[in-house]
Amino acid sequence: NAGVTQTPKFRVLKTGQSMTLLCAQDMNHEYMYWYRQDPGMGLRLIHYSVGEGTTAKGEVPDGYNVSRLKKQNFLLGLESAAPSQTSVYFCASSRRLATSTDTQYFGPGTRLTVL
Amino acid sequence: AQSVTQLDSQVPVFEEAPVELRCNYSSSVSVYLFWYVQYPNQGLQLLLKYLSGSTLVKGINGFEAEFNKSQTSFHLRKPSVHISDTAEYFCAVSSYNFNKFYFGSGTKLNVKP
């Protein structure tokens, strides 16, 4: 049981390049989330998904697109990377969190630098 | 929309001393409240959460938090900290459908020997 995995762990892009970050979970969770973490700003929600085939915008969606074609995968795309997108990206998954035993599981993060 | 304020960006404390990390939130609707811990170069791990019921919530690693609706606060406490508690702590709120989470800016707890 690997939990939540993210690929790649590190990446350096040039301005204008594109890339896709992959998040995979093996816990059969319905909910999946993409966050970015910047110093002094905590985590900010980029996009989220409440089930296969559905996605929605979070707090800072501009410049990013997502897809959830399979329940276990949640992809985050940058079509034209900008230096402002330099950040650490975290994926998370969960069940509905409605009981005391439910929790949100986070991946190890992807450190992205855009030059 | 909701927002979360963590008043202290850094909290230094000596080992075995008590600690309180402060969190205030604002929301026009009822919310769920969470505390997460992040160790260096790792993802976040849930410490505890408040959904309903008793306002005093106990979590892992000896932490507890108290929900105060009138003061819109959810402060995190531990009566005696260890060196291993050195980490960054995030307070978060979510709406009842768990679709969106809003995190505070984090508090770095530095436990000194």
PDB file of C-alpha atoms in Angstrom:
ATOM      1  CA  ASN A   1       0.000   0.000   0.000  1.00  0.00           C
ATOM      2  CA  ALA A   2       1.951   3.008  -1.297  1.00  0.00           C
ATOM      3  CA  GLY A   3      -0.567   5.669  -0.216  1.00  0.00           C
ATOM      4  CA  VAL A   4      -0.206   8.832  -2.287  1.00  0.00           C
ATOM      5  CA  THR A   5       2.697   9.054  -4.725  1.00  0.00           C
ATOM      6  CA  GLN A   6       3.790  11.987  -6.863  1.00  0.00           C
ATOM      7  CA  THR A   7       5.874  12.019 -10.015  1.00  0.00           C
ATOM      8  CA  PRO A   8       8.362  13.625 -10.488  1.00  0.00           C
ATOM      9  CA  LYS A   9       9.948  14.677  -7.193  1.00  0.00           C
ATOM     10  CA  PHE A  10      11.950  17.524  -8.714  1.00  0.00           C
ATOM     11  CA  ARG A  11      11.791  19.426 -11.990  1.00  0.00           C
ATOM     12  CA  VAL A  12      13.356  22.502 -13.516  1.00  0.00           C
ATOM     13  CA  LEU A  13      11.553  24.186 -16.411  1.00  0.00           C
ATOM     14  CA  LYS A  14      12.228  27.154 -18.605  1.00  0.00           C
ATOM     15  CA  THR A  15       9.597  29.844 -18.955  1.00  0.00           C
ATOM     16  CA  GLY A  16       7.010  28.792 -21.505  1.00  0.00           C
ATOM     17  CA  GLN A  17       7.619  25.057 -21.255  1.00  0.00           C
ATOM     18  CA  SER A  18       4.825  22.683 -20.353  1.00  0.00           C
ATOM     19  CA  MET A  19       4.692  19.728 -18.030  1.00  0.00           C
ATOM     20  CA  THR A  20       2.353  17.378 -16.211  1.00  0.00           C
ATOM     21  CA  LEU A  21       2.557  16.332 -12.582  1.00  0.00           C
ATOM     22  CA  LEU A  22       1.104  12.953 -11.772  1.00  0.00           C
ATOM     23  CA  CYS A  23      -0.564  12.012  -8.510  1.00  0.00           C
ATOM     24  CA  ALA A  24      -1.601   8.437  -7.816  1.00  0.00           C
ATOM     25  CA  GLN A  25      -3.369   6.927  -4.816  1.00  0.00           C
ATOM     26  CA  ASP A  26      -4.154   3.295  -4.076  1.00  0.00           C
ATOM     27  CA  MET A  27      -6.685   3.809  -1.276  1.00  0.00           C
ATOM     28  CA  ASN A  28      -9.777   4.050  -3.462  1.00  0.00           C
ATOM     29  CA  HIS A  29     -10.388   7.614  -2.303  1.00  0.00           C
ATOM     30  CA  GLU A  30     -13.062   9.691  -3.971  1.00  0.00           C
ATOM     31  CA  TYR A  31     -11.595  13.111  -3.232  1.00  0.00           C
ATOM     32  CA  MET A  32      -8.268  14.337  -4.601  1.00  0.00           C
ATOM     33  CA  TYR A  33      -6.614  17.751  -4.319  1.00  0.00           C
ATOM     34  CA  TRP A  34      -3.688  19.701  -5.725  1.00  0.00           C
ATOM     35  CA  TYR A  35      -2.028  22.359  -3.565  1.00  0.00           C
ATOM     36  CA  ARG A  36       0.938  24.634  -3.913  1.00  0.00           C
ATOM     37  CA  GLN A  37       3.067  25.628  -0.954  1.00  0.00           C
ATOM     38  CA  ASP A  38       4.991  28.875  -0.923  1.00  0.00           C
ATOM     39  CA  PRO A  39       7.060  30.279   1.965  1.00  0.00           C
ATOM     40  CA  GLY A  40       4.934  32.165   4.500  1.00  0.00           C
ATOM     41  CA  MET A  41       1.701  31.391   2.671  1.00  0.00           C
ATOM     42  CA  GLY A  42       0.781  27.909   3.782  1.00  0.00           C
ATOM     43  CA  LEU A  43      -0.931  25.659   1.268  1.00  0.00           C
ATOM     44  CA  ARG A  44      -3.298  27.009  -1.334  1.00  0.00           C
ATOM     45  CA  LEU A  45      -5.752  24.832  -3.178  1.00  0.00           C
ATOM     46  CA  ILE A  46      -5.275  24.839  -6.956  1.00  0.00           C
ATOM     47  CA  HIS A  47      -7.901  22.347  -8.142  1.00  0.00           C
ATOM     48  CA  TYR A  48      -9.775  19.466  -6.648  1.00  0.00           C
ATOM     49  CA  SER A  49     -11.863  16.504  -7.687  1.00  0.00           C
ATOM     50  CA  VAL A  50     -14.731  14.789  -5.919  1.00  0.00           C
ATOM     51  CA  GLY A  51     -14.777  11.784  -8.223  1.00  0.00           C
ATOM     52  CA  GLU A  52     -13.649  10.254 -11.476  1.00  0.00           C
ATOM     53  CA  GLY A  53     -14.335  12.535 -14.386  1.00  0.00           C
ATOM     54  CA  THR A  54     -15.058  15.610 -12.251  1.00  0.00           C
ATOM     55  CA  THR A  55     -12.787  18.534 -11.414  1.00  0.00           C
ATOM     56  CA  ALA A  56     -13.288  21.981  -9.955  1.00  0.00           C
ATOM     57  CA  LYS A  57     -11.324  25.153  -9.339  1.00  0.00           C
ATOM     58  CA  GLY A  58      -9.781  25.939  -5.993  1.00  0.00           C
ATOM     59  CA  GLU A  59      -8.303  29.139  -4.659  1.00  0.00           C
ATOM     60  CA  VAL A  60      -5.515  29.680  -7.234  1.00  0.00           C
ATOM     61  CA  PRO A  61      -6.442  27.841 -10.470  1.00  0.00           C
ATOM     62  CA  ASP A  62      -5.040  30.256 -13.063  1.00  0.00           C
ATOM     63  CA  GLY A  63      -2.275  28.795 -15.212  1.00  0.00           C
ATOM     64  CA  TYR A  64      -3.103  25.202 -14.300  1.00  0.00           C
ATOM     65  CA  ASN A  65      -5.349  22.495 -15.711  1.00  0.00           C
ATOM     66  CA  VAL A  66      -6.269  19.129 -14.251  1.00  0.00           C
ATOM     67  CA  SER A  67      -7.785  15.857 -15.291  1.00  0.00           C
ATOM     68  CA  ARG A  68      -9.130  12.845 -13.449  1.00  0.00           C
ATOM     69  CA  LEU A  69      -9.761  10.191 -16.063  1.00  0.00           C
ATOM     70  CA  LYS A  70      -9.181   7.370 -13.592  1.00  0.00           C
ATOM     71  CA  LYS A  71     -10.215   7.345  -9.952  1.00  0.00           C
ATOM     72  CA  GLN A  72      -6.703   6.648  -8.732  1.00  0.00           C
ATOM     73  CA  ASN A  73      -4.945   9.371 -10.746  1.00  0.00           C
ATOM     74  CA  PHE A  74      -5.115  13.154 -10.653  1.00  0.00           C
ATOM     75  CA  LEU A  75      -2.973  15.055 -13.153  1.00  0.00           C
ATOM     76  CA  LEU A  76      -1.893  18.680 -12.857  1.00  0.00           C
ATOM     77  CA  GLY A  77      -0.778  20.410 -16.025  1.00  0.00           C
ATOM     78  CA  LEU A  78       1.123  23.596 -16.660  1.00  0.00           C
ATOM     79  CA  GLU A  79       0.653  24.623 -20.282  1.00  0.00           C
ATOM     80  CA  SER A  80       3.106  27.524 -20.291  1.00  0.00           C
ATOM     81  CA  ALA A  81       5.192  27.684 -17.154  1.00  0.00           C
ATOM     82  CA  ALA A  82       5.981  31.026 -15.522  1.00  0.00           C
ATOM     83  CA  PRO A  83       8.497  31.888 -12.775  1.00  0.00           C
ATOM     84  CA  SER A  84       5.543  32.643 -10.460  1.00  0.00           C
ATOM     85  CA  GLN A  85       4.732  28.937 -10.590  1.00  0.00           C
ATOM     86  CA  THR A  86       7.975  28.033  -8.846  1.00  0.00           C
ATOM     87  CA  SER A  87       6.702  26.228  -5.785  1.00  0.00           C
ATOM     88  CA  VAL A  88       6.329  22.915  -4.004  1.00  0.00           C
ATOM     89  CA  TYR A  89       3.247  21.060  -5.191  1.00  0.00           C
ATOM     90  CA  PHE A  90       1.390  18.631  -2.971  1.00  0.00           C
ATOM     91  CA  CYS A  91      -1.282  16.186  -3.922  1.00  0.00           C
ATOM     92  CA  ALA A  92      -3.724  14.802  -1.367  1.00  0.00           C
ATOM     93  CA  SER A  93      -6.575  12.338  -1.309  1.00  0.00           C
ATOM     94  CA  SER A  94      -9.315  11.447   1.106  1.00  0.00           C
ATOM     95  CA  ARG A  95     -12.642   9.865   1.676  1.00  0.00           C
ATOM     96  CA  ARG A  96     -15.323  12.263   2.721  1.00  0.00           C
ATOM     97  CA  LEU A  97     -13.622  13.071   6.074  1.00  0.00           C
ATOM     98  CA  ALA A  98     -17.006  12.846   7.759  1.00  0.00           C
ATOM     99  CA  THR A  99     -15.926  10.600  10.590  1.00  0.00           C
ATOM    100  CA  SER A 100     -13.228  10.841  13.195  1.00  0.00           C
ATOM    101  CA  THR A 101     -11.245   8.089  11.530  1.00  0.00           C
ATOM    102  CA  ASP A 102     -11.094   9.698   8.089  1.00  0.00           C
ATOM    103  CA  THR A 103      -8.084  11.763   7.155  1.00  0.00           C
ATOM    104  CA  GLN A 104      -6.533  13.531   4.212  1.00  0.00           C
ATOM    105  CA  TYR A 105      -3.393  11.796   2.967  1.00  0.00           C
ATOM    106  CA  PHE A 106      -0.649  13.888   1.404  1.00  0.00           C
ATOM    107  CA  GLY A 107       1.992  12.909  -1.111  1.00  0.00           C
ATOM    108  CA  PRO A 108       5.679  13.745  -0.585  1.00  0.00           C
ATOM    109  CA  GLY A 109       5.585  16.789  -2.857  1.00  0.00           C
ATOM    110  CA  THR A 110       7.090  17.920  -6.164  1.00  0.00           C
ATOM    111  CA  ARG A 111       9.598  20.751  -6.089  1.00  0.00           C
ATOM    112  CA  LEU A 112       9.241  22.768  -9.305  1.00  0.00           C
ATOM    113  CA  THR A 113      11.537  25.585 -10.375  1.00  0.00           C
ATOM    114  CA  VAL A 114      10.722  27.733 -13.382  1.00  0.00           C
ATOM    115  CA  LEU A 115      13.619  29.775 -14.726  1.00  0.00           C
TER     116      LEU A 115
ATOM    117  CA  ALA B   1     -15.260  32.174   1.786  1.00  0.00           C
ATOM    118  CA  GLN B   2     -13.170  31.132   4.724  1.00  0.00           C
ATOM    119  CA  SER B   3      -9.788  32.297   5.949  1.00  0.00           C
ATOM    120  CA  VAL B   4      -7.336  31.200   8.596  1.00  0.00           C
ATOM    121  CA  THR B   5      -4.880  33.279  10.597  1.00  0.00           C
ATOM    122  CA  GLN B   6      -1.971  31.819  12.496  1.00  0.00           C
ATOM    123  CA  LEU B   7      -0.695  34.651  14.605  1.00  0.00           C
ATOM    124  CA  ASP B   8       2.789  33.306  15.281  1.00  0.00           C
ATOM    125  CA  SER B   9       5.122  32.450  12.446  1.00  0.00           C
ATOM    126  CA  GLN B  10       7.704  30.971  14.819  1.00  0.00           C
ATOM    127  CA  VAL B  11       7.477  29.653  18.367  1.00  0.00           C
ATOM    128  CA  PRO B  12      10.660  28.741  20.227  1.00  0.00           C
ATOM    129  CA  VAL B  13      10.231  26.617  23.340  1.00  0.00           C
ATOM    130  CA  PHE B  14      12.389  24.507  25.602  1.00  0.00           C
ATOM    131  CA  GLU B  15      11.969  20.763  25.798  1.00  0.00           C
ATOM    132  CA  GLU B  16       9.358  19.571  28.325  1.00  0.00           C
ATOM    133  CA  ALA B  17       7.735  23.024  28.444  1.00  0.00           C
ATOM    134  CA  PRO B  18       4.081  23.504  27.447  1.00  0.00           C
ATOM    135  CA  VAL B  19       3.213  25.130  24.156  1.00  0.00           C
ATOM    136  CA  GLU B  20       0.189  26.743  22.521  1.00  0.00           C
ATOM    137  CA  LEU B  21      -0.033  27.473  18.810  1.00  0.00           C
ATOM    138  CA  ARG B  22      -2.765  29.942  17.970  1.00  0.00           C
ATOM    139  CA  CYS B  23      -5.263  29.736  15.146  1.00  0.00           C
ATOM    140  CA  ASN B  24      -8.194  32.012  14.364  1.00  0.00           C
ATOM    141  CA  TYR B  25     -10.569  31.604  11.489  1.00  0.00           C
ATOM    142  CA  SER B  26     -13.303  33.541   9.785  1.00  0.00           C
ATOM    143  CA  SER B  27     -16.255  32.087   7.998  1.00  0.00           C
ATOM    144  CA  SER B  28     -19.838  32.996   7.266  1.00  0.00           C
ATOM    145  CA  VAL B  29     -20.858  29.353   7.526  1.00  0.00           C
ATOM    146  CA  SER B  30     -20.071  26.486   9.852  1.00  0.00           C
ATOM    147  CA  VAL B  31     -16.789  24.776   9.131  1.00  0.00           C
ATOM    148  CA  TYR B  32     -14.662  21.837  10.086  1.00  0.00           C
ATOM    149  CA  LEU B  33     -11.270  22.572  11.658  1.00  0.00           C
ATOM    150  CA  PHE B  34      -7.955  20.773  11.342  1.00  0.00           C
ATOM    151  CA  TRP B  35      -4.366  20.875  12.517  1.00  0.00           C
ATOM    152  CA  TYR B  36      -1.623  19.372  10.381  1.00  0.00           C
ATOM    153  CA  VAL B  37       2.089  18.883  11.012  1.00  0.00           C
ATOM    154  CA  GLN B  38       4.812  19.014   8.387  1.00  0.00           C
ATOM    155  CA  TYR B  39       8.278  17.663   9.056  1.00  0.00           C
ATOM    156  CA  PRO B  40      11.125  18.868   6.819  1.00  0.00           C
ATOM    157  CA  ASN B  41      10.875  17.730   3.214  1.00  0.00           C
ATOM    158  CA  GLN B  42       7.691  15.768   3.862  1.00  0.00           C
ATOM    159  CA  GLY B  43       4.017  16.132   3.147  1.00  0.00           C
ATOM    160  CA  LEU B  44       1.448  17.113   5.750  1.00  0.00           C
ATOM    161  CA  GLN B  45       0.126  14.728   8.372  1.00  0.00           C
ATOM    162  CA  LEU B  46      -3.159  15.181  10.194  1.00  0.00           C
ATOM    163  CA  LEU B  47      -2.795  15.820  13.926  1.00  0.00           C
ATOM    164  CA  LEU B  48      -6.450  16.248  14.821  1.00  0.00           C
ATOM    165  CA  LYS B  49      -9.726  17.623  13.590  1.00  0.00           C
ATOM    166  CA  TYR B  50     -12.944  19.041  14.931  1.00  0.00           C
ATOM    167  CA  LEU B  51     -16.147  17.975  13.216  1.00  0.00           C
ATOM    168  CA  SER B  52     -18.744  18.254  15.959  1.00  0.00           C
ATOM    169  CA  GLY B  53     -19.411  17.326  19.565  1.00  0.00           C
ATOM    170  CA  SER B  54     -16.937  17.993  22.357  1.00  0.00           C
ATOM    171  CA  THR B  55     -14.990  21.183  21.802  1.00  0.00           C
ATOM    172  CA  LEU B  56     -11.815  19.614  23.183  1.00  0.00           C
ATOM    173  CA  VAL B  57     -10.236  17.385  20.591  1.00  0.00           C
ATOM    174  CA  LYS B  58      -7.349  15.039  21.249  1.00  0.00           C
ATOM    175  CA  GLY B  59      -4.970  14.067  18.498  1.00  0.00           C
ATOM    176  CA  ILE B  60      -1.807  12.119  17.891  1.00  0.00           C
ATOM    177  CA  ASN B  61       1.534  12.686  19.612  1.00  0.00           C
ATOM    178  CA  GLY B  62      -0.125  14.135  22.738  1.00  0.00           C
ATOM    179  CA  PHE B  63      -1.561  17.220  21.050  1.00  0.00           C
ATOM    180  CA  GLU B  64      -5.010  18.602  21.728  1.00  0.00           C
ATOM    181  CA  ALA B  65      -6.998  21.567  20.516  1.00  0.00           C
ATOM    182  CA  GLU B  66     -10.028  23.443  21.728  1.00  0.00           C
ATOM    183  CA  PHE B  67     -12.700  24.835  19.467  1.00  0.00           C
ATOM    184  CA  ASN B  68     -14.090  28.158  20.652  1.00  0.00           C
ATOM    185  CA  LYS B  69     -16.960  29.251  18.473  1.00  0.00           C
ATOM    186  CA  SER B  70     -17.481  32.646  20.091  1.00  0.00           C
ATOM    187  CA  GLN B  71     -13.838  33.580  19.617  1.00  0.00           C
ATOM    188  CA  THR B  72     -13.556  31.707  16.289  1.00  0.00           C
ATOM    189  CA  SER B  73     -10.384  30.049  17.517  1.00  0.00           C
ATOM    190  CA  PHE B  74      -8.907  26.577  17.404  1.00  0.00           C
ATOM    191  CA  HIS B  75      -5.666  26.735  19.374  1.00  0.00           C
ATOM    192  CA  LEU B  76      -3.334  23.750  19.521  1.00  0.00           C
ATOM    193  CA  ARG B  77      -1.709  22.752  22.811  1.00  0.00           C
ATOM    194  CA  LYS B  78       0.718  20.231  24.215  1.00  0.00           C
ATOM    195  CA  PRO B  79       1.570  20.092  27.921  1.00  0.00           C
ATOM    196  CA  SER B  80       5.172  18.916  27.435  1.00  0.00           C
ATOM    197  CA  VAL B  81       6.995  19.106  24.111  1.00  0.00           C
ATOM    198  CA  HIS B  82       9.823  16.942  22.839  1.00  0.00           C
ATOM    199  CA  ILE B  83      12.668  17.668  20.461  1.00  0.00           C
ATOM    200  CA  SER B  84      10.876  15.484  17.924  1.00  0.00           C
ATOM    201  CA  ASP B  85       7.946  17.937  17.872  1.00  0.00           C
ATOM    202  CA  THR B  86      10.111  20.430  15.982  1.00  0.00           C
ATOM    203  CA  ALA B  87       8.163  20.956  12.753  1.00  0.00           C
ATOM    204  CA  GLU B  88       5.811  23.356  11.032  1.00  0.00           C
ATOM    205  CA  TYR B  89       2.167  23.286  12.054  1.00  0.00           C
ATOM    206  CA  PHE B  90      -0.742  24.331   9.895  1.00  0.00           C
ATOM    207  CA  CYS B  91      -4.285  25.128  10.892  1.00  0.00           C
ATOM    208  CA  ALA B  92      -6.957  24.593   8.252  1.00  0.00           C
ATOM    209  CA  VAL B  93     -10.698  24.913   7.758  1.00  0.00           C
ATOM    210  CA  SER B  94     -12.959  23.232   5.302  1.00  0.00           C
ATOM    211  CA  SER B  95     -16.537  23.597   4.278  1.00  0.00           C
ATOM    212  CA  TYR B  96     -18.988  20.897   5.245  1.00  0.00           C
ATOM    213  CA  ASN B  97     -18.666  19.153   1.899  1.00  0.00           C
ATOM    214  CA  PHE B  98     -14.858  18.944   2.252  1.00  0.00           C
ATOM    215  CA  ASN B  99     -14.432  20.297  -1.255  1.00  0.00           C
ATOM    216  CA  LYS B 100     -12.188  23.148  -0.272  1.00  0.00           C
ATOM    217  CA  PHE B 101      -9.575  23.552   2.372  1.00  0.00           C
ATOM    218  CA  TYR B 102      -8.082  26.844   3.500  1.00  0.00           C
ATOM    219  CA  PHE B 103      -4.758  26.720   5.294  1.00  0.00           C
ATOM    220  CA  GLY B 104      -3.058  29.196   7.567  1.00  0.00           C
ATOM    221  CA  SER B 105       0.453  30.398   6.808  1.00  0.00           C
ATOM    222  CA  GLY B 106       1.976  27.986   9.303  1.00  0.00           C
ATOM    223  CA  THR B 107       3.787  28.170  12.651  1.00  0.00           C
ATOM    224  CA  LYS B 108       7.287  26.804  12.974  1.00  0.00           C
ATOM    225  CA  LEU B 109       7.759  25.168  16.352  1.00  0.00           C
ATOM    226  CA  ASN B 110      11.385  24.988  17.415  1.00  0.00           C
ATOM    227  CA  VAL B 111      11.969  22.854  20.489  1.00  0.00           C
ATOM    228  CA  LYS B 112      15.301  23.507  22.140  1.00  0.00           C
ATOM    229  CA  PRO B 113      17.126  21.135  24.513  1.00  0.00           C
TER     230      PRO B 113
END
